[in-house]
XYZ file of C-alpha atoms in Angstrom:
732
model
C -50.870 48.562 65.702
C -51.265 45.006 67.060
C -48.456 42.499 67.295
C -48.065 40.389 64.108
C -48.662 36.658 64.430
C -46.076 33.956 63.775
C -47.117 33.351 60.175
C -46.809 37.053 59.312
C -43.340 37.240 60.815
C -42.194 34.094 58.993
C -43.542 35.436 55.704
C -41.720 38.744 56.198
C -38.432 36.998 57.052
C -38.761 34.670 54.061
C -39.649 37.390 51.539
C -37.205 40.110 52.604
C -34.054 39.907 50.414
C -31.775 41.603 52.971
C -30.757 40.561 56.479
C -33.617 40.806 58.996
C -33.491 41.431 62.748
C -35.873 42.615 65.461
C -35.421 46.258 64.410
C -36.435 45.579 60.790
C -39.477 43.541 61.854
C -40.604 46.232 64.313
C -40.208 48.946 61.671
C -42.088 46.922 59.030
C -45.084 46.368 61.325
C -44.970 49.842 62.910
C -44.302 48.622 66.448
C -43.188 51.026 69.179
C -42.542 51.123 72.925
C -44.042 48.178 74.782
C -44.970 46.513 71.494
C -41.247 46.184 70.705
C -40.677 44.443 74.037
C -43.570 42.084 73.279
C -42.043 41.415 69.843
C -38.705 40.544 71.461
C -40.457 37.983 73.671
C -42.389 36.563 70.697
C -39.219 36.178 68.613
C -37.530 34.425 71.542
C -40.498 32.017 71.739
C -40.275 31.358 68.005
C -36.594 30.473 68.398
C -37.382 28.084 71.265
C -40.181 26.563 69.146
C -37.726 26.100 66.304
C -39.483 28.429 63.848
C -36.588 30.896 63.673
C -32.829 30.673 64.115
C -30.258 33.353 64.886
C -27.601 34.380 62.403
C -24.596 36.713 62.617
C -25.295 40.056 64.285
C -28.602 38.779 65.755
C -30.206 38.520 62.340
C -33.019 35.998 62.018
C -33.849 33.410 59.415
C -36.187 30.476 59.007
C -35.169 27.531 61.169
C -33.199 24.801 59.461
C -32.079 27.147 56.719
C -29.485 29.755 55.914
C -29.543 33.462 56.785
C -30.471 35.819 53.970
C -26.938 37.233 53.908
C -23.933 35.036 54.640
C -20.291 34.460 53.791
C -19.898 31.425 51.527
C -16.851 29.493 50.359
C -16.801 28.164 46.792
C -16.331 24.381 46.728
C -16.669 23.699 42.991
C -16.644 25.677 39.761
C -17.474 23.946 36.501
C -18.169 26.484 33.795
C -21.205 28.538 34.760
C -22.178 26.152 37.595
C -20.641 27.459 40.834
C -21.491 25.816 44.168
C -20.627 27.244 47.589
C -21.215 26.333 51.224
C -21.585 28.555 54.326
C -18.240 29.431 55.910
C -19.786 28.832 59.352
C -22.238 25.984 59.797
C -23.465 24.719 63.179
C -26.353 22.646 61.874
C -26.496 18.882 61.820
C -24.990 17.033 58.892
C -23.136 18.488 55.955
C -23.509 22.213 55.198
C -26.061 22.925 52.438
C -24.826 23.925 48.995
C -25.800 27.202 47.346
C -25.906 27.676 43.569
C -24.231 31.006 42.805
C -26.212 33.051 40.304
C -25.482 36.379 38.616
C -23.084 38.692 40.414
C -23.793 42.182 41.680
C -23.528 43.744 38.229
C -26.668 42.079 36.887
C -27.523 39.028 34.772
C -25.271 40.038 31.894
C -22.176 40.233 34.102
C -20.573 36.904 35.097
C -17.562 36.555 37.341
C -15.161 33.660 37.329
C -14.929 31.894 40.668
C -12.690 29.063 41.797
C -12.609 26.730 44.788
C -11.632 28.590 47.945
C -13.100 31.972 46.932
C -15.005 33.694 49.758
C -18.197 35.488 48.772
C -20.536 37.757 50.700
C -23.811 36.482 49.317
C -27.525 37.292 49.365
C -29.380 33.963 49.629
C -32.856 33.125 48.383
C -34.950 29.977 48.444
C -35.214 27.223 51.030
C -33.478 23.937 51.700
C -32.419 22.123 49.587
C -32.651 24.635 46.717
C -30.684 27.771 47.574
C -29.707 30.435 45.052
C -27.018 32.967 45.941
C -26.378 36.410 44.480
C -22.864 37.682 45.120
C -22.691 41.038 46.886
C -18.898 41.171 46.867
C -15.864 38.956 46.726
C -13.904 38.815 50.000
C -10.220 38.232 50.615
C -9.401 34.553 50.374
C -9.339 32.657 53.635
C -7.697 29.411 54.597
C -5.104 29.803 51.846
C -2.315 29.332 54.379
C -1.587 25.935 55.842
C 0.754 24.582 58.462
C 1.900 21.016 58.237
C 4.689 18.492 58.267
C 6.640 17.512 55.169
C 6.332 13.801 54.342
C 8.127 11.734 51.709
C 5.960 9.530 49.475
C 6.604 7.540 46.318
C 5.301 10.506 44.327
C 7.604 12.978 46.108
C 7.360 15.371 49.030
C 3.893 16.256 50.286
C 2.485 18.514 52.992
C 0.416 16.791 55.670
C -1.750 19.422 57.435
C -1.693 19.778 61.211
C -5.482 19.502 61.275
C -6.081 15.823 62.010
C -9.540 16.053 60.417
C -7.939 16.869 57.068
C -6.973 13.561 55.456
C -5.780 15.141 52.204
C -2.141 15.976 51.467
C -0.774 18.521 48.978
C 2.311 18.140 46.822
C 5.160 20.459 47.775
C 5.963 22.902 44.984
C 9.237 21.839 43.315
C 10.822 25.219 44.056
C 10.471 24.807 47.841
C 13.626 23.665 49.630
C 12.462 21.506 52.521
C 13.283 18.181 54.135
C 11.024 15.367 55.364
C 9.924 15.845 58.960
C 10.044 19.658 58.877
C 7.205 21.764 60.215
C 6.416 24.430 57.609
C 3.986 27.187 56.798
C 2.782 27.104 53.195
C 0.455 28.879 50.808
C -1.834 26.881 48.554
C -1.740 27.967 44.948
C -3.580 26.625 41.954
C -6.935 24.885 41.924
C -8.225 21.352 41.834
C -5.697 18.663 40.969
C -3.118 21.336 40.102
C -2.999 22.894 43.571
C 0.333 22.735 45.359
C 1.839 23.929 48.620
C 4.381 26.729 48.272
C 6.444 26.819 51.461
C 6.698 30.335 52.903
C 8.361 29.552 56.249
C 10.460 26.647 57.511
C 9.991 26.010 61.227
C 12.249 22.962 61.490
C 11.741 19.710 63.362
C 8.598 20.169 65.521
C 10.274 18.271 68.368
C 13.785 19.681 68.111
C 13.086 23.338 67.319
C 9.843 24.077 69.149
C 10.138 24.103 72.912
C 6.860 22.241 73.379
C 3.884 20.766 71.560
C 1.865 23.847 72.491
C 4.129 25.948 70.262
C 2.640 24.107 67.285
C -0.861 25.325 68.181
C 0.438 28.822 68.946
C 1.968 29.052 65.485
C -0.939 27.377 63.692
C -3.603 29.602 65.292
C -1.600 32.815 65.009
C -1.691 33.447 68.757
C 0.618 36.349 69.722
C 3.250 35.025 72.115
C 6.013 37.595 72.566
C 5.177 41.112 73.772
C 6.642 44.122 71.941
C 9.398 45.903 73.890
C 7.322 49.060 74.446
C 4.487 46.994 75.964
C 6.910 45.219 78.323
C 8.350 48.573 79.398
C 4.880 50.019 79.992
C 3.934 47.016 82.153
C 7.106 47.408 84.223
C 6.441 51.143 84.687
C 2.895 50.445 85.849
C 4.218 47.853 88.281
C 6.775 50.274 89.728
C 4.158 53.014 89.961
C 1.907 50.805 92.084
C 4.823 49.854 94.354
C 5.510 53.552 95.033
C 1.873 54.655 95.426
C 0.673 55.325 98.958
C -2.909 54.773 100.039
C -3.355 58.493 100.701
C -2.273 59.236 97.116
C -4.716 56.811 95.544
C -7.937 58.821 95.629
C -10.984 56.576 96.035
C -9.132 53.496 97.271
C -10.185 52.107 100.661
C -7.935 50.359 103.200
C -8.960 46.688 103.527
C -5.557 45.343 104.516
C -6.862 43.951 107.825
C -9.520 41.778 106.135
C -8.131 38.188 105.744
C -9.063 37.660 102.107
C -7.877 34.382 100.579
C -7.576 32.969 97.071
C -8.544 29.377 96.213
C -7.250 28.192 92.833
C -5.865 25.100 91.103
C -2.551 23.928 92.522
C -0.854 24.787 89.215
C -2.429 28.281 88.905
C -0.136 30.809 87.213
C -2.048 33.873 88.419
C -4.636 34.820 91.049
C -7.515 37.034 89.873
C -9.941 36.728 92.759
C -10.028 36.614 96.552
C -12.975 36.048 98.888
C -14.066 36.610 102.495
C -17.391 36.325 104.300
C -18.832 37.171 107.704
C -22.123 36.167 109.284
C -24.781 38.851 109.787
C -26.402 38.718 113.274
C -29.914 37.269 113.426
C -31.083 40.601 114.872
C -30.105 42.224 111.572
C -31.846 39.607 109.451
C -29.121 36.958 109.317
C -27.250 35.845 106.234
C -23.752 36.904 105.219
C -21.710 39.809 103.976
C -19.597 38.468 101.119
C -16.558 40.254 99.693
C -15.312 39.284 96.242
C -12.094 41.199 95.558
C -10.761 41.184 91.988
C -7.380 42.309 90.667
C -7.744 45.973 89.676
C -6.358 45.619 86.152
C -8.081 48.806 84.950
C -5.772 50.852 87.221
C -2.678 49.400 85.516
C -3.920 49.158 81.902
C -5.209 52.505 80.648
C -7.551 52.696 77.621
C -5.809 53.279 74.302
C -2.296 52.582 75.613
C 0.058 50.113 73.844
C -0.565 47.763 76.770
C -4.320 48.030 76.256
C -4.076 47.471 72.485
C -1.965 44.360 73.033
C -4.422 42.999 75.618
C -7.312 43.605 73.199
C -5.487 41.890 70.327
C -4.908 38.791 72.466
C -8.388 38.894 73.995
C -7.542 36.353 76.670
C -4.766 34.249 78.132
C -4.246 30.778 76.678
C -3.406 27.921 79.044
C -1.435 24.861 77.929
C -0.052 21.913 79.914
C 3.498 23.261 79.575
C 3.094 27.039 79.406
C 0.693 29.952 79.471
C 0.460 32.683 76.843
C -0.776 35.570 78.997
C -3.007 38.433 77.941
C -0.808 40.790 79.984
C 2.998 40.764 80.371
C 4.318 38.732 83.307
C 5.275 41.933 85.167
C 1.510 42.378 85.635
C -0.124 38.970 85.148
C 2.196 37.046 87.490
C 3.329 39.877 89.752
C 1.789 43.318 90.202
C -1.836 42.404 89.367
C -1.819 38.828 90.652
C -3.221 38.583 94.190
C -0.184 36.895 95.686
C -0.239 36.394 99.453
C 1.753 38.642 101.766
C 1.957 41.698 99.502
C -0.261 44.745 99.125
C -2.506 44.584 96.070
C -5.002 46.809 94.276
C -8.510 45.379 93.917
C -11.901 46.334 92.547
C -14.251 44.629 94.988
C -17.907 43.766 95.293
C -19.591 43.681 98.702
C -22.743 41.524 98.512
C -25.418 40.956 101.153
C -26.462 37.299 100.926
C -29.750 36.441 102.622
C -30.231 33.101 104.463
C -32.040 31.686 101.402
C -29.090 32.569 99.163
C -30.663 35.512 97.350
C -28.725 38.781 96.954
C -30.328 41.675 98.815
C -27.903 44.340 97.647
C -24.348 45.053 96.544
C -21.819 47.873 96.349
C -18.532 48.303 94.483
C -15.273 49.608 95.931
C -11.642 50.165 95.057
C -9.425 48.936 97.883
C -5.893 48.093 98.945
C -5.646 44.560 100.391
C -3.102 42.127 101.801
C -4.025 38.556 100.857
C -3.848 36.213 103.857
C -3.181 33.018 101.873
C -3.116 31.454 98.422
C -4.764 28.044 98.825
C -5.162 25.216 96.325
C -8.594 23.574 96.029
C -7.213 20.362 97.524
C -5.667 22.267 100.431
C -8.832 24.207 101.265
C -10.892 21.022 101.130
C -8.480 19.211 103.431
C -8.660 22.054 105.973
C -12.460 22.214 106.001
C -12.612 18.407 106.429
C -10.068 18.475 109.330
C -7.501 16.561 107.298
C -5.095 19.493 107.609
C -4.524 22.146 110.278
C -4.813 25.870 109.633
C -5.483 28.937 111.725
C -7.716 30.115 108.856
C -10.329 27.407 109.296
C -12.676 28.946 111.872
C -12.051 32.596 111.044
C -12.143 32.381 107.224
C -13.057 29.015 105.708
C -16.058 28.091 107.873
C -17.900 31.399 107.173
C -17.116 30.993 103.460
C -18.548 27.468 103.405
C -21.647 28.585 105.336
C -22.200 31.448 102.905
C -21.786 29.048 100.000
C -24.409 26.665 101.426
C -26.896 29.531 101.227
C -25.829 30.395 97.668
C -26.260 26.745 96.696
C -29.909 26.926 97.802
C -30.521 29.747 95.323
C -28.641 27.819 92.654
C -30.848 24.753 93.207
C -33.992 26.874 92.832
C -32.987 28.315 89.476
C -31.714 24.914 88.238
C -28.801 25.772 85.925
C -27.433 23.178 83.547
C -25.501 20.571 85.551
C -23.015 18.558 83.489
C -20.260 16.815 85.412
C -17.924 15.875 82.578
C -14.379 14.845 83.532
C -11.648 17.366 82.728
C -8.380 15.847 81.518
C -4.984 17.232 82.470
C -1.510 16.306 81.290
C 1.006 15.322 83.964
C 4.493 16.377 82.848
C 7.804 15.360 84.380
C 10.726 17.719 85.052
C 12.116 16.864 81.611
C 8.863 17.810 79.883
C 7.953 14.213 79.096
C 4.391 13.005 79.592
C 4.082 10.971 82.768
C 0.368 10.412 82.450
C -3.092 11.755 81.650
C -5.208 12.370 84.751
C -8.723 13.588 85.522
C -9.025 16.734 87.622
C -10.784 15.884 90.852
C -13.789 18.025 91.815
C -14.297 19.245 95.386
C -16.817 21.384 97.214
C -14.036 23.986 97.231
C -14.496 24.347 93.461
C -18.213 24.983 93.905
C -17.618 27.503 96.686
C -15.540 29.688 94.378
C -17.729 29.114 91.315
C -20.927 30.189 93.077
C -19.265 33.258 94.620
C -17.834 34.294 91.256
C -21.251 33.864 89.633
C -22.806 36.062 92.332
C -20.210 38.775 91.696
C -20.709 38.572 87.925
C -24.466 38.954 88.311
C -23.959 41.885 90.696
C -21.660 43.619 88.191
C -24.181 43.296 85.353
C -27.113 44.479 87.475
C -25.122 47.354 88.970
C -24.250 48.657 85.500
C -27.843 48.222 84.322
C -29.022 50.310 87.276
C -26.688 53.101 86.105
C -27.673 52.618 82.437
C -23.963 52.063 81.777
C -22.610 49.826 79.001
C -22.233 46.143 79.861
C -20.203 43.497 78.082
C -22.640 40.643 78.641
C -21.742 36.983 78.603
C -24.532 35.608 76.410
C -25.606 31.993 76.142
C -28.751 31.383 74.147
C -31.128 28.437 74.210
C -30.395 25.660 71.692
C -32.148 25.786 68.334
C -34.739 23.370 66.991
C -32.324 21.472 64.767
C -29.932 20.575 67.587
C -32.820 19.615 69.830
C -34.238 17.355 67.129
C -30.865 15.681 66.722
C -30.608 15.191 70.500
C -34.117 13.703 70.606
C -33.188 11.188 67.894
C -29.973 10.246 69.659
C -31.630 9.841 73.070
C -34.286 7.698 71.415
C -31.601 5.216 70.363
C -30.499 5.105 74.020
C -34.021 4.389 75.279
C -34.544 7.896 76.690
C -37.469 10.162 75.799
C -37.126 13.869 75.058
C -40.232 15.905 74.191
C -39.815 18.825 71.790
C -43.194 20.432 72.463
C -42.220 21.662 75.915
C -40.532 24.934 76.838
C -36.840 24.066 76.971
C -34.982 25.114 80.116
C -31.718 23.915 81.669
C -33.833 21.778 84.023
C -35.102 19.894 80.949
C -31.592 18.652 80.249
C -30.899 17.970 83.930
C -33.868 15.603 83.949
C -32.279 13.666 81.086
C -29.012 13.381 83.019
C -30.836 12.243 86.167
C -32.612 9.516 84.198
C -29.221 8.308 82.958
C -27.531 8.238 86.383
C -25.995 4.855 87.110
C -25.860 3.869 83.430
C -22.492 2.966 81.901
C -23.197 5.355 79.008
C -23.804 8.401 81.254
C -20.682 10.125 79.869
C -21.879 9.688 76.270
C -25.329 11.047 77.128
C -23.816 14.029 78.951
C -21.584 14.754 75.951
C -24.611 14.618 73.637
C -26.443 17.145 75.845
C -23.357 19.373 75.773
C -23.168 19.190 71.960
C -26.792 20.309 71.745
C -25.992 23.628 73.456
C -25.167 26.847 71.643
C -21.793 28.532 71.970
C -21.563 31.398 74.456
C -20.301 34.787 73.270
C -19.745 38.401 74.363
C -21.991 41.269 73.309
C -23.350 44.595 74.666
C -26.929 43.364 74.251
C -28.463 41.225 76.976
C -29.553 37.823 75.708
C -29.352 36.169 79.137
C -27.344 33.095 80.080
C -29.348 29.953 79.350
C -26.869 27.492 80.878
C -26.683 29.333 84.199
C -30.406 30.180 84.101
C -29.675 33.872 84.632
C -31.256 36.934 83.037
C -28.229 39.241 83.396
C -24.648 38.054 83.404
C -21.337 39.773 82.707
C -17.791 38.602 83.335
C -16.150 40.631 86.114
C -13.955 38.189 88.027
C -10.952 37.448 85.757
C -9.508 40.656 84.243
C -5.929 39.309 84.280
C -6.878 36.719 81.687
C -10.008 38.066 79.921
C -10.437 41.396 78.138
C -14.224 41.170 78.591
C -13.705 41.615 82.332
C -11.481 44.650 81.734
C -14.379 46.265 79.830
C -16.754 45.570 82.727
C -14.239 46.951 85.267
C -13.814 50.171 83.299
C -17.564 50.622 83.044
C -17.936 50.120 86.816
C -15.142 52.624 87.513
C -16.875 55.225 85.338
C -20.424 54.506 86.526
C -19.540 54.671 90.229
C -16.857 57.390 89.885
C -14.101 55.288 91.442
C -11.114 57.145 89.998
C -8.846 56.721 86.953
C -9.019 53.917 84.410
C -12.680 54.217 83.426
C -14.219 54.066 79.965
C -13.030 56.617 77.395
C -15.547 58.777 75.536
C -17.489 56.881 72.884
C -16.562 53.481 74.322
C -20.145 52.255 74.244
C -20.152 52.341 70.428
C -17.087 50.064 70.378
C -18.533 47.378 72.656
C -20.190 45.453 69.787
C -17.015 44.995 67.673
C -14.992 44.354 70.850
C -17.462 41.603 71.769
C -17.131 40.000 68.333
C -13.340 40.110 68.509
C -12.965 38.648 71.994
C -15.531 35.944 71.174
C -13.249 34.990 68.282
C -10.090 34.982 70.419
C -11.866 32.840 73.017
C -12.793 30.249 70.379
C -9.231 30.377 69.054
C -7.836 29.719 72.537
C -10.239 26.838 73.163
C -9.273 25.196 69.875
C -5.557 25.641 70.586
C -5.889 24.206 74.099
C -7.962 21.248 72.894
C -5.628 20.454 70.002
C -2.573 20.657 72.269
C -4.190 18.253 74.742
C -4.796 15.873 71.823
C -1.135 16.173 70.805
C 0.088 15.356 74.303
C -2.283 12.403 74.511
C -0.990 11.175 71.145
C 2.601 11.560 72.367
C 1.699 9.588 75.506
C 0.048 6.835 73.442
C 2.846 6.721 70.858
C 4.719 4.417 73.266
C 1.993 1.751 72.956
C 1.441 1.779 69.169
C 0.760 -1.780 68.043
C -0.890 -2.742 71.323
C -4.570 -3.341 72.077
C -6.346 -0.661 74.154
C -9.807 -0.397 75.635
C -11.798 2.301 73.856
C -15.258 3.815 73.526
C -16.970 4.641 70.228
C -17.584 8.387 70.366
C -19.157 8.900 66.942
C -20.279 6.930 63.900
C -20.331 8.062 60.282
C -20.760 6.318 56.958
C -16.975 6.268 56.410
C -16.166 4.639 59.767
C -16.321 5.403 63.455
C -14.403 7.511 65.963
C -13.140 6.149 69.258
C -11.494 7.509 72.389
C -9.215 5.563 74.725
C -10.844 4.847 78.091
C -9.390 6.844 80.953
C -7.002 8.783 78.712
C -8.904 10.479 75.918
C -7.728 11.349 72.454
C -9.835 10.904 69.377
C -9.041 8.442 66.609
C -10.708 6.920 63.604
C -11.436 3.356 62.541
C -12.055 3.701 58.797
C -14.632 1.376 57.291
C -11.806 -0.106 55.199
C -10.345 -1.490 58.452
C -13.500 -3.500 59.196
C -12.627 -6.259 56.726
C -14.023 -7.281 53.353
C -17.622 -7.309 54.518
C -19.910 -4.478 53.435
C -21.289 -2.278 56.205
C -24.624 -0.478 56.277
C -24.747 2.926 58.013
C -27.895 3.583 60.056
C -27.997 7.359 60.506
C -30.865 7.422 62.996
C -29.426 4.653 65.161
C -25.848 5.881 64.717
C -24.309 2.516 64.001
C -22.575 0.531 61.285
C -23.840 -3.011 60.698
C -22.234 -5.809 58.716
C -24.454 -7.014 55.877
C -23.421 -10.656 56.357
C -22.414 -11.104 59.996
C -24.679 -8.501 61.570
C -21.685 -7.156 63.495
C -22.635 -3.757 64.824
C -20.470 -0.776 65.828
C -22.619 1.739 67.714
C -22.010 5.042 69.447
C -21.184 4.546 73.127
C -20.072 0.937 72.648
C -16.869 -0.154 74.411
C -14.489 -2.506 72.662
C -10.853 -3.478 72.290
C -8.986 -1.737 69.456
C -5.476 -2.027 68.138
C -3.656 1.318 68.095
C -2.096 1.589 64.636
C -0.852 5.182 64.765
C -0.470 8.028 67.279
C 0.838 11.220 65.683
C 1.981 13.866 68.219
C 2.233 16.505 65.482
C -1.430 16.352 64.461
C -2.806 14.764 67.636
C -4.477 12.123 65.481
C -4.953 8.467 66.358
C -5.782 5.551 64.053
C -7.176 2.228 65.194
C -8.002 -1.146 63.709
C -10.089 -4.099 64.846
C -7.856 -6.823 66.360
C -7.946 -9.977 64.293
C -9.833 -8.456 61.349
C -7.968 -8.822 58.095
C -8.767 -8.206 54.451
C -7.638 -5.639 51.914
C -9.950 -2.900 50.871
C -11.594 -3.662 47.568
C -12.704 -1.017 45.068
C -16.207 0.347 44.924
C -18.589 1.381 47.661
C -17.813 -0.198 51.043
C -20.979 0.863 52.775
C -24.439 2.192 52.085
C -26.800 4.502 53.880
C -29.890 3.103 55.488
C -33.306 4.471 54.641
C -33.432 7.987 53.213
C -29.927 8.098 51.864
C -30.147 8.929 48.190
C -27.723 6.357 46.814
C -24.485 4.788 47.992
C -21.975 6.916 49.844
C -18.289 6.591 48.979
C -15.296 6.798 51.233
């Protein structure tokens, strides 16, 4: 049977009431063998062309729309008219609304729904007219809130920690709390009658919590303390390693004479990876032998143990300015597993032959015992290689590493991965825990040396497992969808930059945009827009490639102390290459899919917690200059106002349209600006201006600005209108 064309596939996806993926399409059209591979390529092309979009579990649906089965949250319920929105929405603009029809029991059976209900729903129709049939009601989500108690004229209210949430909820009269307390509460009731019932009092967020990061830890439900049995197991594993002799350790090789080094940030809490390289004689083809030695966590953490279950639950370590919440207890993460210099360590290592052009000719995997020669900071390694600091390691270790990296960088340039040099902020804390400043992490060649060597090892791990037909926990990053690309095209158009949608989109396409913008004062804004257009990476046992790195096979292998994904890859390598204990248990391959979903969730949770904590520290730093004028950049514009970030510091605050004076402002959605109807004053994305800092809240991380010299009380009625295709006035 021949391959169906695009129209046939779109018709099948649109008409099938259940979720559709590649398997269902292949079965419907009777495709087998090579035809299935051709179908996979065709579906990938249709996603790049914007005809299809991916949904949960690699289901497919028509681009710009909703998947045929999705979890919805009810937003309004007025009699028989129930409206819901998708629980997860990555499209541009507001999430589409779905009219909930008859429930699973048929047209005669109606269920009562209220705002906040979560429904697994079968969706029919196309934008903007969606009809949903409820498959089942799910447990309520987002019913719990964390916030700070505030006193108002109407009484005590709960102000949520989420700075995007401007609403407050009245505290239930039976809750005994005081203004200023951080509390956990459950929302009960619906509509105007909803109230916050306090379930846990956490006290003053500055007096009781040891740091601002504890707020995010509590709000996100990140496990912090390890159970006693897990701590004991970690200590036993540490003692066992200390007493184990090389001759007792089976497959482990003796690499203690190889001067492996680690290169990490100066404030690194653990050391996962060490590197070493040697030149291959020209007579043997030239190039380099590269060793990438990684902490052998799989030897210490056995599958199914309490230690393993705790590591899986956490999914990853979480790094804050003032503390780290490790995936493994400190007896392992900071001591036994960490590749600290001067002590004997267990590693799972990759030996890679790098050709003069930077390509990998071959690789092998080994378990070894090593003695790390030095733990260097990026700044220190860079100073040594540039002769700004003396070290006996320069000629014997660093120079071969740099030469090997120069070859790897040639291969990197040929494949053209996405290159976004966006500044990374870090909080500088004093001995007393107070914020001394917000700085930008400096980038050196030393960073790129380690990055490219880690990428090479990750590729080698994925390909090695594929060669053995062993399970792989892939790091997947898919190409951006049509909707995000369209939004980027519109935005770049307002900046005077062209972006063609008809072409095949590759990372090089975005690099060309960045190169065109080099030297412009708005380069940071353009780079951020390109970053926002990308999809979110995730973990899965199916290979979807890594778009950003321009790689076909990629799996995380190099950081098992802080990522459970890497532990899965290590165990698979141990089993596939018969390297001793600590491999995959029976049936592990079937668990890779749910493991991938879970650790993708914990990664997103960690990223949100880290970002929100950075915002809180920035707000604390700026709280000392409330009332003063600061230089800022408009980072986003909406009909209700614009967002701005303080130059050189960061943070994200709002200037509500009510703070722009008594003049009415028109919102131009395509141009992303607000324009005064009388004065023509324009506030556009990327614009730099002076703003008065009105509020900096360290609890929420929120900032609020005003325009210096602009006065005038907000008057009732609409304060702005949409331009063009708006459908009536928008209200604040």
